[in-house]
mmCIF file of C-alpha atoms and ligand atoms in Angstrom:
data_model
loop_
_atom_site.group_PDB
_atom_site.id
_atom_site.type_symbol
_atom_site.label_atom_id
_atom_site.label_comp_id
_atom_site.label_asym_id
_atom_site.label_seq_id
_atom_site.Cartn_x
_atom_site.Cartn_y
_atom_site.Cartn_z
ATOM 1 C CA UNK D 125 63.637 68.812 134.437
ATOM 2 C CA UNK D 126 62.999 66.440 131.623
ATOM 3 C CA UNK D 127 59.326 65.984 132.606
ATOM 4 C CA UNK D 128 58.894 69.721 132.709
ATOM 5 C CA UNK D 129 60.375 70.215 129.250
ATOM 6 C CA UNK D 130 58.060 67.463 127.890
ATOM 7 C CA UNK D 131 55.098 69.158 129.368
ATOM 8 C CA UNK D 132 56.335 72.452 128.012
ATOM 9 C CA UNK D 133 56.536 70.931 124.533
ATOM 10 C CA UNK D 134 53.068 69.332 124.831
ATOM 11 C CA UNK D 135 51.551 72.559 126.109
ATOM 12 C CA UNK D 136 53.157 74.556 123.301
ATOM 13 C CA UNK D 137 51.770 72.007 120.718
ATOM 14 C CA UNK D 138 48.307 72.202 122.337
ATOM 15 C CA UNK D 139 48.348 75.971 122.401
ATOM 16 C CA UNK D 140 49.534 76.257 118.733
ATOM 17 C CA UNK D 141 46.458 74.324 117.737
ATOM 18 C CA UNK D 142 44.233 76.875 119.460
ATOM 19 C CA UNK D 143 46.374 79.653 118.123
ATOM 20 C CA UNK D 144 45.746 78.633 114.462
ATOM 21 C CA UNK D 145 43.886 81.476 112.950
ATOM 22 C CA UNK D 146 40.184 80.888 112.636
ATOM 23 C CA UNK D 147 40.282 81.487 108.805
ATOM 24 C CA UNK D 148 42.938 78.886 108.391
ATOM 25 C CA UNK D 149 41.055 76.207 110.375
ATOM 26 C CA UNK D 150 37.890 76.910 108.500
ATOM 27 C CA UNK D 151 39.520 76.748 105.021
ATOM 28 C CA UNK D 152 37.170 74.416 103.101
ATOM 29 C CA UNK D 153 38.403 71.422 101.238
ATOM 30 C CA UNK D 154 39.331 72.227 97.559
ATOM 31 C CA UNK D 155 37.358 70.946 94.552
ATOM 32 C CA UNK D 156 40.037 68.318 93.988
ATOM 33 C CA UNK D 157 39.887 67.056 97.568
ATOM 34 C CA UNK D 158 36.080 66.876 97.535
ATOM 35 C CA UNK D 159 36.013 65.180 94.156
ATOM 36 C CA UNK D 160 38.755 62.727 95.030
ATOM 37 C CA UNK D 161 36.861 61.651 98.187
ATOM 38 C CA UNK D 162 33.672 61.413 96.043
ATOM 39 C CA UNK D 163 35.463 59.206 93.596
ATOM 40 C CA UNK D 164 36.617 56.854 96.314
ATOM 41 C CA UNK D 165 33.213 56.465 97.826
ATOM 42 C CA UNK D 166 31.300 56.201 94.522
ATOM 43 C CA UNK D 167 33.683 53.887 92.555
ATOM 44 C CA UNK D 168 33.025 50.654 94.504
ATOM 45 C CA UNK D 169 29.232 51.238 94.535
ATOM 46 C CA UNK D 170 29.132 52.163 90.877
ATOM 47 C CA UNK D 171 31.113 49.013 90.032
ATOM 48 C CA UNK D 172 28.445 46.901 91.666
ATOM 49 C CA UNK D 173 25.887 48.385 89.325
ATOM 50 C CA UNK D 174 28.196 48.195 86.337
ATOM 51 C CA UNK D 175 28.703 44.477 86.775
ATOM 52 C CA UNK D 176 25.216 43.678 88.019
ATOM 53 C CA UNK D 177 23.677 40.527 86.713
ATOM 54 C CA UNK D 178 19.995 39.705 86.143
ATOM 55 C CA UNK D 179 20.305 37.479 89.286
ATOM 56 C CA UNK D 180 21.615 40.128 91.610
ATOM 57 C CA UNK D 181 20.018 43.173 90.164
ATOM 58 C CA UNK D 182 17.190 42.957 92.696
ATOM 59 C CA UNK D 183 15.534 46.036 94.303
ATOM 60 C CA UNK D 184 16.943 44.934 97.687
ATOM 61 C CA UNK D 185 20.459 44.954 96.344
ATOM 62 C CA UNK D 186 20.154 48.080 94.116
ATOM 63 C CA UNK D 187 18.185 50.432 96.362
ATOM 64 C CA UNK D 188 20.970 50.856 98.982
ATOM 65 C CA UNK D 189 23.699 51.061 96.294
ATOM 66 C CA UNK D 190 21.956 53.807 94.251
ATOM 67 C CA UNK D 191 21.015 55.473 97.597
ATOM 68 C CA UNK D 192 24.596 55.388 98.726
ATOM 69 C CA UNK D 193 25.773 57.042 95.615
ATOM 70 C CA UNK D 194 23.134 59.707 95.927
ATOM 71 C CA UNK D 195 24.222 60.410 99.525
ATOM 72 C CA UNK D 196 27.764 60.738 98.443
ATOM 73 C CA UNK D 197 26.938 63.133 95.672
ATOM 74 C CA UNK D 198 24.787 65.194 97.948
ATOM 75 C CA UNK D 199 27.615 65.375 100.511
ATOM 76 C CA UNK D 200 30.021 66.534 97.786
ATOM 77 C CA UNK D 201 27.623 69.237 96.677
ATOM 78 C CA UNK D 202 27.363 70.560 100.162
ATOM 79 C CA UNK D 203 31.114 70.584 100.652
ATOM 80 C CA UNK D 204 31.549 72.283 97.290
ATOM 81 C CA UNK D 205 29.052 74.945 98.255
ATOM 82 C CA UNK D 206 31.368 75.907 101.082
ATOM 83 C CA UNK D 207 33.891 76.984 98.428
ATOM 84 C CA UNK D 208 31.648 79.635 96.868
ATOM 85 C CA UNK D 209 33.289 83.063 97.421
ATOM 86 C CA UNK D 210 36.672 81.525 98.416
ATOM 87 C CA UNK D 211 39.874 82.652 96.663
ATOM 88 C CA UNK D 212 40.980 80.738 93.580
ATOM 89 C CA UNK D 213 43.947 79.425 95.456
ATOM 90 C CA UNK D 214 41.688 77.600 97.887
ATOM 91 C CA UNK D 215 39.207 76.370 95.236
ATOM 92 C CA UNK D 216 41.868 75.074 92.841
ATOM 93 C CA UNK D 217 44.300 73.609 95.398
ATOM 94 C CA UNK D 218 45.659 70.154 94.542
ATOM 95 C CA UNK D 219 44.760 67.242 96.870
ATOM 96 C CA UNK D 220 48.063 67.540 98.828
ATOM 97 C CA UNK D 221 47.671 71.346 98.828
ATOM 98 C CA UNK D 222 51.113 71.994 97.317
ATOM 99 C CA UNK D 223 50.033 73.183 93.880
ATOM 100 C CA UNK D 224 47.252 74.763 91.922
ATOM 101 C CA UNK D 225 45.317 72.678 89.455
ATOM 102 C CA UNK D 226 44.088 73.819 85.987
ATOM 103 C CA UNK D 227 40.489 73.541 84.819
ATOM 104 C CA UNK D 228 41.439 70.605 82.595
ATOM 105 C CA UNK D 229 42.649 68.759 85.677
ATOM 106 C CA UNK D 230 39.279 69.272 87.372
ATOM 107 C CA UNK D 231 37.476 68.303 84.185
ATOM 108 C CA UNK D 232 39.247 64.931 84.054
ATOM 109 C CA UNK D 233 38.487 64.121 87.741
ATOM 110 C CA UNK D 234 34.852 65.264 87.432
ATOM 111 C CA UNK D 235 34.109 63.548 84.042
ATOM 112 C CA UNK D 236 35.587 60.287 85.372
ATOM 113 C CA UNK D 237 33.039 60.301 88.206
ATOM 114 C CA UNK D 238 30.093 61.493 86.137
ATOM 115 C CA UNK D 239 30.896 59.056 83.320
ATOM 116 C CA UNK D 240 31.247 56.175 85.769
ATOM 117 C CA UNK D 241 27.895 56.974 87.386
ATOM 118 C CA UNK D 242 25.905 57.256 84.144
ATOM 119 C CA UNK D 243 27.565 54.212 82.624
ATOM 120 C CA UNK D 244 26.817 52.151 85.677
ATOM 121 C CA UNK D 245 23.212 53.346 85.787
ATOM 122 C CA UNK D 246 22.711 52.486 82.146
ATOM 123 C CA UNK D 247 24.299 49.064 82.673
ATOM 124 C CA UNK D 248 22.041 48.281 85.585
ATOM 125 C CA UNK D 249 18.871 49.460 83.828
ATOM 126 C CA UNK D 250 19.780 47.056 80.996
ATOM 127 C CA UNK D 251 19.708 44.022 83.328
ATOM 128 C CA UNK D 252 16.954 44.735 85.771
ATOM 129 C CA UNK D 253 13.770 42.757 85.649
ATOM 130 C CA UNK D 254 10.729 44.528 84.100
ATOM 131 C CA UNK D 255 8.865 44.245 87.432
ATOM 132 C CA UNK D 256 11.318 46.659 89.181
ATOM 133 C CA UNK D 257 12.141 48.827 86.240
ATOM 134 C CA UNK D 258 9.829 51.696 87.276
ATOM 135 C CA UNK D 259 11.324 51.726 90.866
ATOM 136 C CA UNK D 260 14.838 51.658 89.670
ATOM 137 C CA UNK D 261 14.232 54.217 86.942
ATOM 138 C CA UNK D 262 12.929 56.682 89.449
ATOM 139 C CA UNK D 263 15.980 56.147 91.720
ATOM 140 C CA UNK D 264 18.138 56.579 88.634
ATOM 141 C CA UNK D 265 16.609 59.921 87.633
ATOM 142 C CA UNK D 266 16.804 61.278 91.191
ATOM 143 C CA UNK D 267 20.502 60.415 91.134
ATOM 144 C CA UNK D 268 20.853 61.922 87.661
ATOM 145 C CA UNK D 269 19.393 65.149 88.946
ATOM 146 C CA UNK D 270 21.913 65.179 91.826
ATOM 147 C CA UNK D 271 24.724 64.621 89.418
ATOM 148 C CA UNK D 272 23.528 67.687 87.494
ATOM 149 C CA UNK D 273 23.701 69.746 90.642
ATOM 150 C CA UNK D 274 27.216 68.531 91.137
ATOM 151 C CA UNK D 275 28.118 69.582 87.615
ATOM 152 C CA UNK D 276 26.467 72.852 88.100
ATOM 153 C CA UNK D 277 28.275 73.728 91.427
ATOM 154 C CA UNK D 278 31.663 72.741 90.040
ATOM 155 C CA UNK D 279 31.097 74.707 86.840
ATOM 156 C CA UNK D 280 30.191 77.723 88.932
ATOM 157 C CA UNK D 281 33.449 77.402 90.902
ATOM 158 C CA UNK D 282 35.975 76.537 88.191
ATOM 159 C CA UNK D 283 36.546 79.130 85.475
ATOM 160 C CA UNK D 284 36.997 77.665 81.982
ATOM 161 C CA UNK D 285 35.688 74.206 82.905
ATOM 162 C CA UNK D 286 32.782 73.997 80.473
ATOM 163 C CA UNK D 287 34.747 73.416 77.186
ATOM 164 C CA UNK D 288 37.066 70.667 78.456
ATOM 165 C CA UNK D 289 34.265 69.091 80.431
ATOM 166 C CA UNK D 290 31.859 68.830 77.469
ATOM 167 C CA UNK D 291 34.522 67.003 75.382
ATOM 168 C CA UNK D 292 34.921 64.459 78.180
ATOM 169 C CA UNK D 293 31.217 64.006 78.865
ATOM 170 C CA UNK D 294 30.454 63.490 75.115
ATOM 171 C CA UNK D 295 30.628 59.672 75.481
ATOM 172 C CA UNK D 296 27.797 59.627 78.034
ATOM 173 C CA UNK D 297 25.474 62.144 76.348
ATOM 174 C CA UNK D 298 23.612 59.360 74.636
ATOM 175 C CA UNK D 299 23.145 57.625 78.022
ATOM 176 C CA UNK D 300 21.921 60.871 79.591
ATOM 177 C CA UNK D 301 19.427 61.204 76.733
ATOM 178 C CA UNK D 302 18.351 57.570 77.096
ATOM 179 C CA UNK D 303 17.739 58.133 80.804
ATOM 180 C CA UNK D 304 15.392 60.944 79.849
ATOM 181 C CA UNK D 305 17.635 63.604 81.408
ATOM 182 C CA UNK D 306 18.345 65.644 78.427
ATOM 183 C CA UNK D 307 16.095 68.501 79.560
ATOM 184 C CA UNK D 308 18.238 68.791 82.786
ATOM 185 C CA UNK D 309 21.320 68.998 80.570
ATOM 186 C CA UNK D 310 19.611 71.605 78.470
ATOM 187 C CA UNK D 311 18.701 73.617 81.641
ATOM 188 C CA UNK D 312 22.231 73.378 82.879
ATOM 189 C CA UNK D 313 23.866 74.348 79.619
ATOM 190 C CA UNK D 314 21.158 76.912 78.892
ATOM 191 C CA UNK D 315 21.786 78.533 82.275
ATOM 192 C CA UNK D 316 25.505 78.646 81.697
ATOM 193 C CA UNK D 317 25.315 79.793 78.101
ATOM 194 C CA UNK D 318 22.677 82.386 79.126
ATOM 195 C CA UNK D 319 25.099 83.658 81.685
ATOM 196 C CA UNK D 320 27.802 84.056 79.041
ATOM 197 C CA UNK D 321 25.707 85.545 76.307
HETATM 198 C C1 LIG F 195 26.499 41.068 90.988
HETATM 199 O O1 LIG F 195 27.433 40.062 90.769
HETATM 200 C C2 LIG F 195 28.555 40.482 90.030
HETATM 201 C C3 LIG F 195 29.426 39.250 89.693
HETATM 202 O O2 LIG F 195 29.729 38.501 90.852
HETATM 203 C C4 LIG F 195 29.362 41.540 90.866
HETATM 204 O O3 LIG F 195 30.492 41.938 90.208
HETATM 205 C C5 LIG F 195 28.430 42.707 91.141
HETATM 206 O O4 LIG F 195 29.076 43.616 91.980
HETATM 207 C C6 LIG F 195 27.148 42.227 91.874
HETATM 208 N N1 LIG F 195 26.238 43.412 91.881
HETATM 209 C C7 LIG F 195 25.235 43.561 92.805
HETATM 210 C C8 LIG F 195 24.373 44.699 92.587
HETATM 211 O O5 LIG F 195 25.151 42.811 93.681
#
Protein backbone atom coordinates (compact mmCIF):
# COMPACT_ATOMS: atom_id res chain seq x y z
CA UNK A 1 0.00 0.00 0.00
CA UNK A 2 2.68 2.41 1.12
CA UNK A 3 4.91 1.58 -1.85
CA UNK A 4 2.00 2.19 -4.18
CA UNK A 5 1.23 5.58 -2.72
CA UNK A 6 4.92 6.54 -2.94
CA UNK A 7 4.95 5.57 -6.59
CA UNK A 8 1.74 7.48 -7.12
CA UNK A 9 3.29 10.59 -5.59
CA UNK A 10 6.42 10.25 -7.69
CA UNK A 11 4.36 9.71 -10.82
CA UNK A 12 2.24 12.73 -10.10
CA UNK A 13 5.35 14.79 -9.56
CA UNK A 14 6.90 13.51 -12.78
CA UNK A 15 3.73 14.13 -14.76
CA UNK A 16 3.29 17.62 -13.39
CA UNK A 17 6.74 18.47 -14.75
CA UNK A 18 5.57 17.44 -18.20
CA UNK A 19 2.26 19.16 -17.69
CA UNK A 20 3.92 22.54 -17.11
CA UNK A 21 2.69 24.71 -19.95
CA UNK A 22 5.22 25.17 -22.71
CA UNK A 23 5.13 28.95 -22.36
CA UNK A 24 5.98 28.73 -18.69
CA UNK A 25 8.91 26.38 -19.18
CA UNK A 26 10.29 28.61 -21.89
CA UNK A 27 10.02 31.88 -20.01
CA UNK A 28 13.43 33.47 -20.49
CA UNK A 29 15.49 34.70 -17.55
CA UNK A 30 14.75 38.32 -16.63
CA UNK A 31 17.21 41.18 -17.17
CA UNK A 32 18.03 41.13 -13.44
CA UNK A 33 18.76 37.39 -13.50
CA UNK A 34 21.00 37.64 -16.56
CA UNK A 35 22.87 40.67 -15.22
CA UNK A 36 23.35 39.11 -11.78
CA UNK A 37 24.83 36.01 -13.35
CA UNK A 38 27.01 38.20 -15.53
CA UNK A 39 28.19 40.12 -12.50
CA UNK A 40 29.15 36.91 -10.67
CA UNK A 41 31.14 35.59 -13.59
CA UNK A 42 32.81 38.88 -14.53
CA UNK A 43 33.73 40.24 -11.09
CA UNK A 44 36.51 37.78 -10.17
CA UNK A 45 38.02 38.10 -13.67
CA UNK A 46 37.84 41.88 -13.71
CA UNK A 47 39.44 42.03 -10.27
CA UNK A 48 42.45 40.18 -11.64
CA UNK A 49 42.82 42.93 -14.22
CA UNK A 50 42.14 45.66 -11.72
CA UNK A 51 44.94 44.47 -9.43
CA UNK A 52 47.32 43.32 -12.15
CA UNK A 53 50.96 44.22 -11.59
CA UNK A 54 53.68 44.83 -14.17
CA UNK A 55 54.97 41.32 -13.24
CA UNK A 56 51.78 39.37 -13.83
CA UNK A 57 50.27 41.50 -16.60
CA UNK A 58 51.64 39.15 -19.25
CA UNK A 59 49.80 38.24 -22.43
CA UNK A 60 49.59 34.59 -21.19
CA UNK A 61 47.76 35.75 -18.08
CA UNK A 62 45.66 38.50 -19.59
CA UNK A 63 44.43 36.89 -22.81
CA UNK A 64 42.26 34.22 -21.10
CA UNK A 65 40.97 36.72 -18.53
CA UNK A 66 39.85 39.28 -21.09
CA UNK A 67 38.57 36.42 -23.28
CA UNK A 68 36.58 35.06 -20.33
CA UNK A 69 34.93 38.41 -19.73
CA UNK A 70 34.13 38.68 -23.44
CA UNK A 71 32.57 35.20 -23.45
CA UNK A 72 30.41 36.07 -20.43
CA UNK A 73 29.24 39.34 -21.97
CA UNK A 74 28.44 37.58 -25.26
CA UNK A 75 26.42 34.95 -23.37
CA UNK A 76 24.51 37.63 -21.51
CA UNK A 77 23.68 39.44 -24.76
CA UNK A 78 22.31 36.17 -26.22
CA UNK A 79 20.19 35.55 -23.11
CA UNK A 80 18.90 39.11 -23.15
CA UNK A 81 17.96 38.82 -26.80
CA UNK A 82 15.52 36.06 -25.78
CA UNK A 83 13.60 38.71 -23.83
CA UNK A 84 12.79 40.80 -26.88
CA UNK A 85 9.01 40.87 -27.29
CA UNK A 86 8.36 39.39 -23.82
CA UNK A 87 5.89 41.12 -21.48
CA UNK A 88 7.30 43.74 -19.09
CA UNK A 89 6.51 41.46 -16.14
CA UNK A 90 8.98 38.89 -17.51
CA UNK A 91 11.63 41.44 -18.53
CA UNK A 92 11.57 43.34 -15.25
CA UNK A 93 11.15 40.40 -12.82
CA UNK A 94 13.44 40.52 -9.79
CA UNK A 95 16.06 37.81 -9.35
CA UNK A 96 13.80 35.75 -7.05
CA UNK A 97 10.85 36.42 -9.35
CA UNK A 98 8.64 37.80 -6.59
CA UNK A 99 8.63 41.50 -7.54
CA UNK A 100 9.07 43.85 -10.45
CA UNK A 101 12.15 46.04 -10.63
CA UNK A 102 12.28 49.68 -11.71
CA UNK A 103 14.55 51.03 -14.45
CA UNK A 104 16.73 52.61 -11.75
CA UNK A 105 17.33 49.17 -10.20
CA UNK A 106 18.49 47.84 -13.56
CA UNK A 107 20.67 50.91 -14.11
CA UNK A 108 22.55 50.28 -10.88
CA UNK A 109 23.20 46.58 -11.62
CA UNK A 110 24.21 47.34 -15.20
CA UNK A 111 26.42 50.33 -14.44
CA UNK A 112 28.21 48.40 -11.70
CA UNK A 113 29.20 45.74 -14.25
CA UNK A 114 30.07 48.20 -17.01
CA UNK A 115 32.04 50.47 -14.70
CA UNK A 116 33.97 47.53 -13.26
CA UNK A 117 34.85 46.26 -16.73
CA UNK A 118 36.03 49.63 -18.03
CA UNK A 119 37.89 50.50 -14.82
CA UNK A 120 39.69 47.17 -14.85
CA UNK A 121 40.60 47.48 -18.54
CA UNK A 122 41.99 50.92 -17.95
CA UNK A 123 43.97 49.65 -14.93
CA UNK A 124 45.51 46.80 -16.85
CA UNK A 125 46.45 48.96 -19.81
CA UNK A 126 48.31 51.20 -17.38
CA UNK A 127 50.61 48.37 -16.25
CA UNK A 128 51.17 46.24 -19.35
CA UNK A 129 54.57 46.24 -20.94
CA UNK A 130 54.90 48.27 -24.15
CA UNK A 131 55.70 45.05 -26.06
CA UNK A 132 52.20 43.63 -25.55
CA UNK A 133 50.30 46.90 -25.52
CA UNK A 134 49.03 46.50 -29.09
CA UNK A 135 47.77 42.96 -28.49
CA UNK A 136 46.05 43.88 -25.24
CA UNK A 137 44.61 47.07 -26.69
CA UNK A 138 42.93 45.12 -29.48
CA UNK A 139 41.44 42.62 -26.99
CA UNK A 140 40.27 45.55 -24.91
CA UNK A 141 38.52 47.27 -27.79
CA UNK A 142 36.83 44.01 -28.83
CA UNK A 143 35.53 43.67 -25.30
CA UNK A 144 34.53 47.34 -25.27
CA UNK A 145 32.47 46.73 -28.39
CA UNK A 146 30.73 43.78 -26.72
CA UNK A 147 29.95 45.90 -23.68
CA UNK A 148 28.28 48.40 -25.99
CA UNK A 149 26.10 45.62 -27.45
CA UNK A 150 25.17 44.74 -23.89
CA UNK A 151 24.22 48.34 -23.14
CA UNK A 152 22.29 48.54 -26.35
CA UNK A 153 20.18 45.41 -25.77
CA UNK A 154 19.39 46.33 -22.15
CA UNK A 155 18.46 49.86 -23.24
CA UNK A 156 16.12 48.39 -25.84
CA UNK A 157 14.44 46.17 -23.23
CA UNK A 158 14.10 48.54 -20.28
CA UNK A 159 11.98 51.64 -20.75
CA UNK A 160 13.34 54.76 -19.05
CA UNK A 161 16.84 53.34 -18.52
CA UNK A 162 18.90 55.88 -20.44
CA UNK A 163 18.74 58.83 -18.05
CA UNK A 164 19.62 57.00 -14.82
CA UNK A 165 22.22 54.92 -16.66
CA UNK A 166 24.05 57.92 -18.10
CA UNK A 167 24.40 59.44 -14.64
CA UNK A 168 25.94 56.24 -13.31
CA UNK A 169 28.22 55.75 -16.32
CA UNK A 170 29.56 59.31 -16.12
CA UNK A 171 32.60 58.25 -14.03
CA UNK A 172 33.84 55.93 -16.79
CA UNK A 173 33.18 58.20 -19.76
CA UNK A 174 36.76 59.48 -19.65
CA UNK A 175 38.01 55.87 -19.65
CA UNK A 176 35.76 55.03 -22.59
CA UNK A 177 37.19 58.00 -24.41
CA UNK A 178 40.80 57.07 -23.51
CA UNK A 179 40.16 53.57 -24.85
CA UNK A 180 39.21 55.18 -28.14
CA UNK A 181 35.62 53.95 -27.90
CA UNK A 182 33.89 57.31 -27.94
CA UNK A 183 32.59 56.78 -31.46
CA UNK A 184 30.82 53.60 -30.30
CA UNK A 185 29.24 55.54 -27.47
CA UNK A 186 28.22 58.20 -29.98
CA UNK A 187 26.67 55.54 -32.24
CA UNK A 188 24.81 54.04 -29.30
CA UNK A 189 23.49 57.33 -28.02
CA UNK A 190 22.93 58.71 -31.52
CA UNK A 191 20.83 55.66 -32.35
CA UNK A 192 18.81 56.02 -29.17
CA UNK A 193 18.36 59.75 -29.41
CA UNK A 194 17.56 59.39 -33.10
CA UNK A 195 14.84 56.93 -32.11
CA UNK A 196 13.39 59.44 -29.68
CA UNK A 197 13.63 62.58 -31.81
C1 LIG B 1 48.41 39.89 -10.17
O1 LIG B 1 48.79 39.86 -8.81
C2 LIG B 1 47.91 40.58 -7.95
C3 LIG B 1 48.54 40.63 -6.56
O2 LIG B 1 48.81 39.34 -6.11
C4 LIG B 1 46.56 39.88 -7.98
O3 LIG B 1 45.65 40.54 -7.13
C5 LIG B 1 46.03 39.90 -9.40
O4 LIG B 1 44.82 39.18 -9.48
C6 LIG B 1 47.05 39.27 -10.35
N1 LIG B 1 46.57 39.49 -11.73
C7 LIG B 1 46.83 38.66 -12.74
C8 LIG B 1 46.39 39.08 -14.09
O5 LIG B 1 47.42 37.60 -12.60
